[in-house]
Amino acid sequence: METIRVHDKVFKEYLSADLIQQRVSELAAQINTDYINKRPLFLAILNGSFMFAADLFRQVSLDAEISFIKIASYKGTRSSGQVMTAIGMDQDLHGREVIVVEDIVDTGKTLHHFLPSLRQQEPASIRIATFLHKPEATNFSVPLDYVGFSIPNKFVVGYGLDYDGLGRNYGALYQLV
Ligand code: IMP
């Protein structure tokens, strides 16, 4: 079993690069079917989703657009609590078929707080594609439409995901030993 060291921690291979590519192809095929005759706008959330977004988008055979955004959080009014806003959103989402692309839905907090600001722009639809989901960790409800892999609640790196900045550059996914 291949292991890697990232900073002070050791990770073992959990999903091979081949298995990941196979699953990404399946998700792309599903999207190609679901959005036939439509022109979806992929909104990939940086940094973690860049690799998944690139591999997925490469296999989309529709007229499709992609934009990359970062999510920043700030404290909203007392009633709305925490608000997540997008940095770099230069697209008008009104009437668009939006597919949000995430690396991982862990607690679900990021998307849960970010989706309302997307909905405010009145897109025709919003679906979420996430490479990974940790169901045991998720305590904010988020509707997930395309899930690459559901994984146990253990820290992972690789395929775009990092541990303190490092580890994004592997084609496979590694789990903390
Ligand atoms: P949330 O808890 O669903 O809001 O997840 C927020 C972000 O935490 C994700 O987009 C990831 O960037 C990061 N994250 C959560 N779990 C992991 C992990 O196991 N490895 C690397 N990053 C993670």
Tab-separated table of C-alpha atoms and ligand atoms in Angstrom:
chain	number	residue	atom	x	y	z
A	1	MET	CA	0.000	0.000	0.000
A	2	GLU	CA	1.463	3.296	-1.083
A	3	THR	CA	1.891	5.891	1.622
A	4	ILE	CA	2.858	9.545	1.390
A	5	ARG	CA	4.083	12.020	3.959
A	6	VAL	CA	2.534	15.497	4.047
A	7	HIS	CA	4.052	17.836	6.615
A	8	ASP	CA	4.249	15.719	9.781
A	9	LYS	CA	1.580	13.169	8.871
A	10	VAL	CA	1.460	9.894	6.963
A	11	PHE	CA	-1.378	9.091	4.583
A	12	LYS	CA	-2.170	5.824	2.819
A	13	GLU	CA	-3.714	5.443	-0.607
A	14	TYR	CA	-7.482	5.212	-0.370
A	15	LEU	CA	-8.806	5.761	-3.923
A	16	SER	CA	-6.531	5.091	-6.876
A	17	ALA	CA	-6.176	7.608	-9.687
A	18	ASP	CA	-7.766	5.088	-12.086
A	19	LEU	CA	-10.789	4.584	-9.874
A	20	ILE	CA	-11.229	8.343	-9.520
A	21	GLN	CA	-11.050	8.865	-13.284
A	22	GLN	CA	-13.586	6.112	-13.853
A	23	ARG	CA	-16.031	7.683	-11.406
A	24	VAL	CA	-15.524	11.178	-12.826
A	25	SER	CA	-16.391	9.780	-16.281
A	26	GLU	CA	-19.614	8.358	-14.869
A	27	LEU	CA	-20.567	11.700	-13.335
A	28	ALA	CA	-19.809	13.511	-16.593
A	29	ALA	CA	-21.942	11.014	-18.524
A	30	GLN	CA	-24.812	11.624	-16.110
A	31	ILE	CA	-24.469	15.397	-16.501
A	32	ASN	CA	-24.330	15.058	-20.302
A	33	THR	CA	-27.661	13.230	-20.144
A	34	ASP	CA	-29.309	15.489	-17.575
A	35	TYR	CA	-28.401	18.746	-19.338
A	36	ILE	CA	-28.986	17.740	-22.925
A	37	ASN	CA	-29.936	20.813	-25.007
A	38	LYS	CA	-29.048	23.059	-22.071
A	39	ARG	CA	-26.080	25.315	-21.482
A	40	PRO	CA	-24.974	24.765	-17.889
A	41	LEU	CA	-22.645	27.096	-16.046
A	42	PHE	CA	-20.213	25.243	-13.802
A	43	LEU	CA	-19.173	27.249	-10.737
A	44	ALA	CA	-16.082	25.598	-9.333
A	45	ILE	CA	-15.154	26.519	-5.791
A	46	LEU	CA	-11.442	27.127	-5.320
A	47	ASN	CA	-8.992	25.964	-4.269
A	48	GLY	CA	-9.836	22.345	-3.621
A	49	SER	CA	-12.055	21.606	-6.605
A	50	PHE	CA	-9.691	22.638	-9.385
A	51	MET	CA	-8.601	19.109	-10.294
A	52	PHE	CA	-12.037	17.542	-10.105
A	53	ALA	CA	-13.547	20.472	-12.011
A	54	ALA	CA	-10.953	20.188	-14.794
A	55	ASP	CA	-11.368	16.418	-15.199
A	56	LEU	CA	-15.153	16.606	-15.047
A	57	PHE	CA	-15.454	19.561	-17.394
A	58	ARG	CA	-13.115	17.965	-19.939
A	59	GLN	CA	-15.649	15.166	-20.355
A	60	VAL	CA	-18.702	17.346	-20.655
A	61	SER	CA	-19.862	17.285	-24.255
A	62	LEU	CA	-22.478	20.053	-23.958
A	63	ASP	CA	-22.239	23.761	-24.656
A	64	ALA	CA	-21.029	24.560	-21.167
A	65	GLU	CA	-19.289	27.386	-19.341
A	66	ILE	CA	-17.098	27.334	-16.271
A	67	SER	CA	-16.177	29.998	-13.753
A	68	PHE	CA	-13.954	29.728	-10.703
A	69	ILE	CA	-14.853	31.398	-7.440
A	70	LYS	CA	-13.570	31.571	-3.900
A	71	ILE	CA	-15.855	31.638	-0.935
A	72	ALA	CA	-15.240	34.101	1.852
A	73	SER	CA	-17.224	34.172	5.068
A	74	TYR	CA	-18.280	37.181	7.065
A	75	LYS	CA	-20.670	37.755	9.900
A	76	GLY	CA	-24.040	38.914	8.642
A	77	THR	CA	-26.873	40.492	10.565
A	78	ARG	CA	-27.963	38.799	13.770
A	79	SER	CA	-30.800	36.978	12.035
A	80	SER	CA	-28.803	35.639	9.140
A	81	GLY	CA	-25.747	34.647	11.150
A	82	GLN	CA	-22.753	33.653	9.100
A	83	VAL	CA	-22.833	34.618	5.440
A	84	MET	CA	-20.635	33.171	2.732
A	85	THR	CA	-20.040	35.267	-0.319
A	86	ALA	CA	-18.304	34.534	-3.599
A	87	ILE	CA	-15.142	36.304	-4.673
A	88	GLY	CA	-14.583	36.476	-8.407
A	89	MET	CA	-18.157	35.935	-9.483
A	90	ASP	CA	-18.375	37.897	-12.704
A	91	GLN	CA	-21.245	35.954	-14.238
A	92	ASP	CA	-24.887	36.893	-14.292
A	93	LEU	CA	-26.613	33.797	-12.939
A	94	HIS	CA	-30.134	34.929	-13.690
A	95	GLY	CA	-31.958	32.189	-15.581
A	96	ARG	CA	-28.837	29.994	-15.781
A	97	GLU	CA	-28.528	26.276	-15.085
A	98	VAL	CA	-25.838	26.362	-12.408
A	99	ILE	CA	-23.753	23.381	-11.342
A	100	VAL	CA	-21.686	24.120	-8.232
A	101	VAL	CA	-18.510	22.038	-8.162
A	102	GLU	CA	-16.978	21.266	-4.748
A	103	ASP	CA	-14.061	19.140	-3.607
A	104	ILE	CA	-15.724	17.810	-0.482
A	105	VAL	CA	-18.846	18.321	1.567
A	106	ASP	CA	-17.699	17.751	5.124
A	107	THR	CA	-19.903	19.511	7.702
A	108	GLY	CA	-21.859	21.105	4.835
A	109	LYS	CA	-21.426	24.505	6.461
A	110	THR	CA	-19.781	26.218	3.494
A	111	LEU	CA	-22.457	25.319	0.970
A	112	HIS	CA	-25.309	25.697	3.427
A	113	HIS	CA	-24.344	29.317	4.031
A	114	PHE	CA	-23.347	30.047	0.445
A	115	LEU	CA	-26.376	28.687	-1.439
A	116	PRO	CA	-28.801	31.448	-0.334
A	117	SER	CA	-26.654	34.122	-2.002
A	118	LEU	CA	-26.681	32.058	-5.206
A	119	ARG	CA	-30.445	31.625	-5.055
A	120	GLN	CA	-30.845	35.399	-4.687
A	121	GLN	CA	-29.617	35.753	-8.248
A	122	GLU	CA	-32.505	33.614	-9.447
A	123	PRO	CA	-30.775	30.989	-11.553
A	124	ALA	CA	-33.100	28.604	-13.404
A	125	SER	CA	-31.655	25.734	-11.367
A	126	ILE	CA	-28.825	24.934	-8.976
A	127	ARG	CA	-27.292	21.498	-8.649
A	128	ILE	CA	-24.258	20.460	-6.682
A	129	ALA	CA	-21.493	18.177	-7.858
A	130	THR	CA	-19.031	17.191	-5.174
A	131	PHE	CA	-16.059	14.902	-5.559
A	132	LEU	CA	-16.380	13.656	-1.970
A	133	HIS	CA	-19.005	13.547	0.736
A	134	LYS	CA	-18.500	12.647	4.390
A	135	PRO	CA	-22.058	11.748	5.436
A	136	GLU	CA	-21.093	11.124	9.086
A	137	ALA	CA	-19.657	14.639	9.386
A	138	THR	CA	-22.441	16.491	7.598
A	139	ASN	CA	-24.698	18.384	9.961
A	140	PHE	CA	-25.940	21.159	7.672
A	141	SER	CA	-28.453	19.997	5.138
A	142	VAL	CA	-27.215	20.417	1.583
A	143	PRO	CA	-28.891	18.880	-1.464
A	144	LEU	CA	-26.207	16.887	-3.274
A	145	ASP	CA	-26.976	15.892	-6.856
A	146	TYR	CA	-23.715	14.361	-8.091
A	147	VAL	CA	-21.430	12.683	-5.560
A	148	GLY	CA	-18.167	11.080	-6.628
A	149	PHE	CA	-17.559	9.059	-3.487
A	150	SER	CA	-19.086	8.904	-0.005
A	151	ILE	CA	-16.223	8.370	2.413
A	152	PRO	CA	-15.754	7.807	6.153
A	153	ASN	CA	-15.106	10.729	8.453
A	154	LYS	CA	-11.320	10.645	8.138
A	155	PHE	CA	-9.053	13.390	6.856
A	156	VAL	CA	-7.977	12.968	3.232
A	157	VAL	CA	-5.544	14.658	0.857
A	158	GLY	CA	-4.802	14.464	-2.846
A	159	TYR	CA	-6.729	15.129	-6.042
A	160	GLY	CA	-6.917	18.808	-5.157
A	161	LEU	CA	-7.429	18.447	-1.408
A	162	ASP	CA	-4.750	19.699	0.938
A	163	TYR	CA	-3.392	19.413	4.419
A	164	ASP	CA	-2.171	22.878	5.353
A	165	GLY	CA	-1.434	23.797	1.740
A	166	LEU	CA	0.296	20.586	0.666
A	167	GLY	CA	-0.886	17.362	-0.923
A	168	ARG	CA	-3.097	18.761	-3.673
A	169	ASN	CA	-0.856	17.514	-6.458
A	170	TYR	CA	-1.620	13.793	-6.351
A	171	GLY	CA	-3.910	12.029	-8.800
A	172	ALA	CA	-4.987	9.560	-6.115
A	173	LEU	CA	-6.722	10.210	-2.788
A	174	TYR	CA	-4.948	9.455	0.489
A	175	GLN	CA	-6.390	8.905	3.939
A	176	LEU	CA	-4.745	9.823	7.235
A	177	VAL	CA	-3.173	6.740	8.817
B	1	IMP	P1	-17.518	21.983	4.985
B	1	IMP	O1	-17.239	21.510	6.389
B	1	IMP	O2	-18.490	21.085	4.267
B	1	IMP	O3	-17.938	23.428	4.972
B	1	IMP	O4	-16.130	21.847	4.200
B	1	IMP	C1	-15.333	22.973	3.972
B	1	IMP	C2	-14.023	22.677	3.331
B	1	IMP	O5	-13.173	22.009	4.264
B	1	IMP	C3	-13.980	21.794	2.105
B	1	IMP	O6	-14.342	22.463	0.905
B	1	IMP	C4	-12.513	21.396	2.098
B	1	IMP	O7	-11.729	22.374	1.466
B	1	IMP	C5	-12.166	21.326	3.566
B	1	IMP	N1	-12.124	19.909	4.023
B	1	IMP	C6	-13.050	19.213	4.704
B	1	IMP	N2	-12.655	17.938	4.936
B	1	IMP	C7	-11.427	17.824	4.368
B	1	IMP	C8	-10.481	16.726	4.248
B	1	IMP	O8	-10.669	15.578	4.709
B	1	IMP	N3	-9.309	17.024	3.602
B	1	IMP	C9	-9.032	18.239	3.074
B	1	IMP	N4	-9.891	19.285	3.157
B	1	IMP	C10	-11.071	19.080	3.798
